[in-house]
Each structure stands twice: as structure tokens, then as C-alpha cells.
Amino acid sequence: MANNYHESNTHLRAADFINSIRAMLSKPFNAKVAMILGSGLGSVTEKAEILAEIAYKDIPGFPETGVTGHSGSLFLTLINGHPLIILNGRIHFYEQGDAGAMAPVIATLKVIGVETLIITNAAGSLLNAAPGSVMMIKDYINFTGQSPLFGVNSNNRFVSMSKAYDSQYRYHLRQIAEKNDIHLAQGVYAWMAGPQFETPAEIRAIRMMGADAVGMSTVPETILARYHNMKVAALSIITNYGAGMEDVRLSHEQTLEYAPKAAAKVQVLISGFLEYLYSE
Ligand code: HPA
């Protein structure tokens, strides 16, 4: 579906609005890192010192989300003194059939100075990672046929995806995991449109095609971030095995039950990662 996000300047108004709130903070806040929180990971904000919370509905052009477990707020935070913008809630392709729904958000982050985007999500495991574990995404397969760049009208739309997830970042995240005794799997994420879960036949097919985890988000934001020349790191919280791999009925409730179990590990990884990013 084509959209006109890329032609509008709403993200400049959104950036002005966020900057006006930033200017009211008692100390300078120069975040070069933003993080999108996946389903059930809201507790990651608990370790952060929250300087401001801005509801998406108050930010020009920001989409409102309707998925349980996502509140739809942008937080200006400090973690161990390091500035981090946290986006709690993302709009998914399946909400309105619009892969570009996050385009205004990512464009706004770029204008306010973000250079690194950390993306988290909940995902189903196709093989090695057990529910409750964390998988770092090393590459993706887009099974939807959709792109958030539909409607971009310049040659910039031909974004290289050969290094979607930064290899230096992956190296450092593995080091941080090892240092903290966290088992960090690494694999390929398959983006499925949803909102229905996959069939067992679909799971068998995408396993054979090289995917290690499956979910309904992350790829559009990755493409948008690469379009804006941001570097990307992405972590999947494994909440279940893919359909047909075990004898349980998949549900969003299961996602919300398992995601918090991995939230503590994500917190540790993010703290260490920010240490690295701000010492670069
Ligand atoms: N499939 C798709 N999306 C998901 C899953 C899954 O099994 N688990 C959490 N998000």
C-alpha cells in the first residue's frame, strides 16, 4: 500500500515538539540511541531514570497503537547516566495493513539526532532458542511482500540490506552477553504479516528456508532505519516454539507471559551496550 509519509513534513513538527520538551529538562539530553520495546517488555523501563514521558497521541503524526502490552509512549530516559529514547509501543503492519506506519516515528528520531536504533520484539522459535531466551537477529527474511518504502519517490529508496544489522554491534552484544553469563542465540528472523499465527505447514516451510525465529514486526523499522542511515541492533525475546512444534495453542497471552521472563536479560544487555555506544 502506498503512503505519503515520505512526502510530508510532519516529522519535522514532531521533532520540534519533542525538542521543546527536551529543552525544559533540567540537564542537557543528547540521545544518539533509541530503543523500540516489543510486546511484554515494558518492564525494561523500570531500570531507567525517566526524565519525560510523551504520549504518542500528543506527538504530531505519531501512530496510536492498539495492541495489549504496548502503551504508546516515548520516554526520554537515562540508564546509568546514558541518554536513551525508549519507544514503548509500535504500530504493526497488521493493524492497518500499512507497512509504512512507523515511518513518521523513525524519521522523527533521525531529526532529533538518533544514530543507533535498538529494536526488540517477541518471536516464535523455529529451532534452537527456547521460550524465555533471547536471540540476536543477524539477518531477516521478509515473507510479506511489503515495504515501508513504498511511495518513496527517489533513488534513495534502493537501500542496501546486505548489512541490515551492524556486525560491530553484534560482536559487542555477544561480548556483553558472555561477560554477564547470558546465553544469547543468534539467528535469522522471518517477518510474517499476521495477525493470525502461522500454520504448522508455514512454520516447516520457513524453517527450511533458513529462518530461526518468526514474528510480526521489526523488519519495517529496520528498513526505515537503514533508509535513514542509522545503525541497527535487534533482539528477539523467544516466547514460544513455532506452531506445530509443541502441543500448545499459541496466544498473545503466552507472549505476554514469557516476554517479561527475558526482560531482565534484555536490561543487562542494553546497559552494557549503552556503555559501549557512548564510549565509541
Ligand atoms: N509467530 C509470530 N509472531 C510471534 C510468535 C509466533 O510464533 N510469537 C510471538 N510473536
CSV table of C-alpha atoms in Angstrom, one decimal, residues 94-258:
chain,number,residue,atom,x,y,z
A,94,TYR,CA,-1.3,-6.0,10.6
A,95,GLU,CA,-3.1,-3.1,12.5
A,96,GLN,CA,-3.9,-1.2,9.3
A,97,GLY,CA,-2.3,-3.1,6.5
A,98,ASP,CA,0.3,-0.3,6.3
A,99,ALA,CA,4.0,-1.3,6.3
A,100,GLY,CA,5.0,2.4,6.5
A,101,ALA,CA,3.0,3.1,9.7
A,102,MET,CA,6.3,3.6,11.7
A,103,ALA,CA,7.8,5.9,9.0
A,104,PRO,CA,7.0,9.2,10.8
A,105,VAL,CA,8.5,7.8,14.1
A,106,ILE,CA,11.8,6.7,12.6
A,107,ALA,CA,12.0,9.9,10.5
A,108,THR,CA,11.5,12.0,13.7
A,109,LEU,CA,14.2,10.0,15.6
A,110,LYS,CA,16.6,10.9,12.8
A,111,VAL,CA,15.8,14.6,13.0
A,112,ILE,CA,16.4,14.7,16.8
A,113,GLY,CA,19.8,13.1,16.4
A,114,VAL,CA,19.4,9.4,16.8
A,115,GLU,CA,22.2,7.4,15.1
A,116,THR,CA,21.5,3.9,16.6
A,117,LEU,CA,18.2,2.1,16.7
A,118,ILE,CA,17.8,-0.9,19.0
A,119,ILE,CA,14.8,-3.0,18.1
A,120,THR,CA,13.2,-5.6,20.4
A,121,ASN,CA,10.3,-7.9,19.7
A,122,ALA,CA,8.6,-11.1,20.8
A,123,ALA,CA,9.1,-14.0,18.5
A,124,GLY,CA,8.4,-17.7,18.0
A,125,SER,CA,11.4,-20.1,17.9
A,126,LEU,CA,12.0,-22.3,14.9
A,127,LEU,CA,14.7,-24.5,16.4
A,128,ASN,CA,17.4,-23.7,18.8
A,129,ALA,CA,16.2,-21.0,21.2
A,130,ALA,CA,13.8,-22.0,24.0
A,131,PRO,CA,11.0,-19.8,25.3
A,132,GLY,CA,12.3,-17.3,27.7
A,133,SER,CA,15.6,-16.9,25.9
A,134,VAL,CA,17.0,-14.1,23.8
A,135,MET,CA,18.0,-14.3,20.2
A,136,MET,CA,20.1,-11.6,18.5
A,137,ILE,CA,18.9,-11.0,14.9
A,138,LYS,CA,21.7,-11.3,12.4
A,139,ASP,CA,19.6,-11.1,9.3
A,140,TYR,CA,15.9,-11.2,8.2
A,141,ILE,CA,13.7,-12.7,5.6
A,142,ASN,CA,10.7,-10.6,4.6
A,143,PHE,CA,7.8,-13.0,3.8
A,144,THR,CA,5.2,-10.3,3.4
A,145,GLY,CA,6.0,-8.7,0.1
A,146,GLN,CA,5.6,-5.4,1.8
A,147,SER,CA,7.9,-2.5,2.3
A,148,PRO,CA,7.7,0.7,4.4
A,149,LEU,CA,9.4,2.5,1.5
A,150,PHE,CA,6.5,2.1,-0.9
A,151,GLY,CA,5.8,5.6,-2.0
A,152,VAL,CA,9.3,7.0,-1.6
A,153,ASN,CA,10.0,8.8,-4.9
A,154,SER,CA,13.8,9.0,-5.2
A,155,ASN,CA,16.7,6.7,-5.8
A,156,ASN,CA,17.3,6.7,-2.0
A,157,ARG,CA,14.6,4.0,-1.9
A,158,PHE,CA,17.0,1.4,-3.2
A,159,VAL,CA,18.5,0.8,0.2
A,160,SER,CA,21.2,-1.9,0.6
A,161,MET,CA,20.2,-4.6,3.0
A,162,SER,CA,23.3,-6.6,2.8
A,163,LYS,CA,24.3,-5.5,6.3
A,164,ALA,CA,20.9,-4.7,7.9
A,165,TYR,CA,22.2,-5.5,11.4
A,166,ASP,CA,25.6,-3.9,12.3
A,167,SER,CA,28.3,-6.5,12.7
A,168,GLN,CA,30.3,-4.5,15.2
A,169,TYR,CA,27.2,-4.1,17.3
A,170,ARG,CA,26.6,-7.9,17.2
A,171,TYR,CA,30.2,-8.5,18.2
A,172,HIS,CA,29.9,-6.2,21.2
A,173,LEU,CA,26.5,-7.6,22.3
A,174,ARG,CA,27.9,-11.1,22.3
A,175,GLN,CA,30.8,-9.9,24.4
A,176,ILE,CA,28.4,-8.3,26.9
A,177,ALA,CA,26.3,-11.4,27.0
A,178,GLU,CA,29.3,-13.6,27.7
A,179,LYS,CA,30.6,-11.3,30.4
A,180,ASN,CA,27.2,-11.5,32.1
A,181,ASP,CA,26.6,-15.2,31.7
A,182,ILE,CA,23.6,-14.6,29.4
A,183,HIS,CA,23.0,-17.2,26.7
A,184,LEU,CA,22.5,-15.2,23.5
A,185,ALA,CA,21.4,-17.1,20.5
A,186,GLN,CA,21.9,-15.6,17.1
A,187,GLY,CA,19.8,-16.2,14.0
A,188,VAL,CA,17.6,-15.1,11.1
A,189,TYR,CA,14.2,-13.5,11.8
A,190,ALA,CA,11.3,-14.2,9.5
A,191,TRP,CA,8.7,-11.4,9.1
A,192,MET,CA,5.2,-12.7,8.7
A,193,ALA,CA,2.3,-10.3,8.2
A,194,GLY,CA,0.0,-11.7,10.9
A,195,PRO,CA,-2.1,-11.0,12.9
A,196,GLN,CA,-3.0,-14.7,12.8
A,197,PHE,CA,-0.3,-17.0,13.9
A,198,GLU,CA,1.4,-19.3,11.4
A,199,THR,CA,0.1,-22.7,10.3
A,200,PRO,CA,2.4,-25.7,11.1
A,201,ALA,CA,3.0,-26.0,7.3
A,202,GLU,CA,4.1,-22.4,7.2
A,203,ILE,CA,6.5,-23.0,10.1
A,204,ARG,CA,8.0,-26.1,8.4
A,205,ALA,CA,8.4,-24.1,5.2
A,206,ILE,CA,10.1,-21.1,6.7
A,207,ARG,CA,12.4,-23.3,8.8
A,208,MET,CA,13.5,-25.0,5.6
A,209,MET,CA,14.1,-21.6,4.0
A,210,GLY,CA,16.6,-20.6,6.7
A,211,ALA,CA,14.7,-18.7,9.4
A,212,ASP,CA,15.4,-19.3,13.1
A,213,ALA,CA,12.6,-17.2,14.6
A,214,VAL,CA,9.3,-15.8,13.4
A,215,GLY,CA,7.4,-12.6,14.2
A,216,MET,CA,5.2,-9.8,13.0
A,217,SER,CA,7.3,-6.7,13.4
A,218,THR,CA,10.9,-5.3,13.3
A,219,VAL,CA,11.6,-5.6,9.6
A,220,PRO,CA,9.8,-2.4,8.6
A,221,GLU,CA,11.6,-0.5,11.3
A,222,THR,CA,14.9,-2.0,10.3
A,223,ILE,CA,14.3,-0.9,6.7
A,224,LEU,CA,13.3,2.6,7.7
A,225,ALA,CA,16.3,3.0,10.0
A,226,ARG,CA,18.7,1.8,7.2
A,227,TYR,CA,17.0,4.2,4.8
A,228,HIS,CA,17.9,7.0,7.3
A,229,ASN,CA,21.4,5.7,7.6
A,230,MET,CA,21.0,4.6,11.3
A,231,LYS,CA,22.8,1.5,12.5
A,232,VAL,CA,20.6,-1.2,13.9
A,233,ALA,CA,20.8,-3.9,16.5
A,234,ALA,CA,17.8,-6.2,17.1
A,235,LEU,CA,16.9,-8.7,19.9
A,236,SER,CA,14.1,-11.2,19.8
A,237,ILE,CA,12.6,-12.4,23.0
A,238,ILE,CA,11.5,-16.0,22.4
A,239,THR,CA,8.0,-16.5,23.8
A,240,ASN,CA,7.1,-19.9,22.2
A,241,TYR,CA,8.0,-22.5,19.7
A,242,GLY,CA,6.5,-22.1,16.2
A,243,ALA,CA,3.1,-23.6,15.5
A,244,GLY,CA,3.1,-27.3,15.4
A,245,MET,CA,6.4,-27.7,17.1
A,246,GLU,CA,4.9,-28.3,20.5
A,247,ASP,CA,1.4,-29.2,21.8
A,248,VAL,CA,0.2,-25.8,22.9
A,249,ARG,CA,-2.2,-23.4,21.4
A,250,LEU,CA,-0.4,-20.1,20.5
A,251,SER,CA,-1.9,-17.0,22.0
A,252,HIS,CA,-1.0,-13.4,22.6
A,253,GLU,CA,-1.4,-14.1,26.4
A,254,GLN,CA,1.5,-16.6,26.1
A,255,THR,CA,3.7,-13.8,24.5
A,256,LEU,CA,2.8,-11.5,27.4
A,257,GLU,CA,3.6,-14.3,29.9
A,258,TYR,CA,7.0,-15.2,28.6
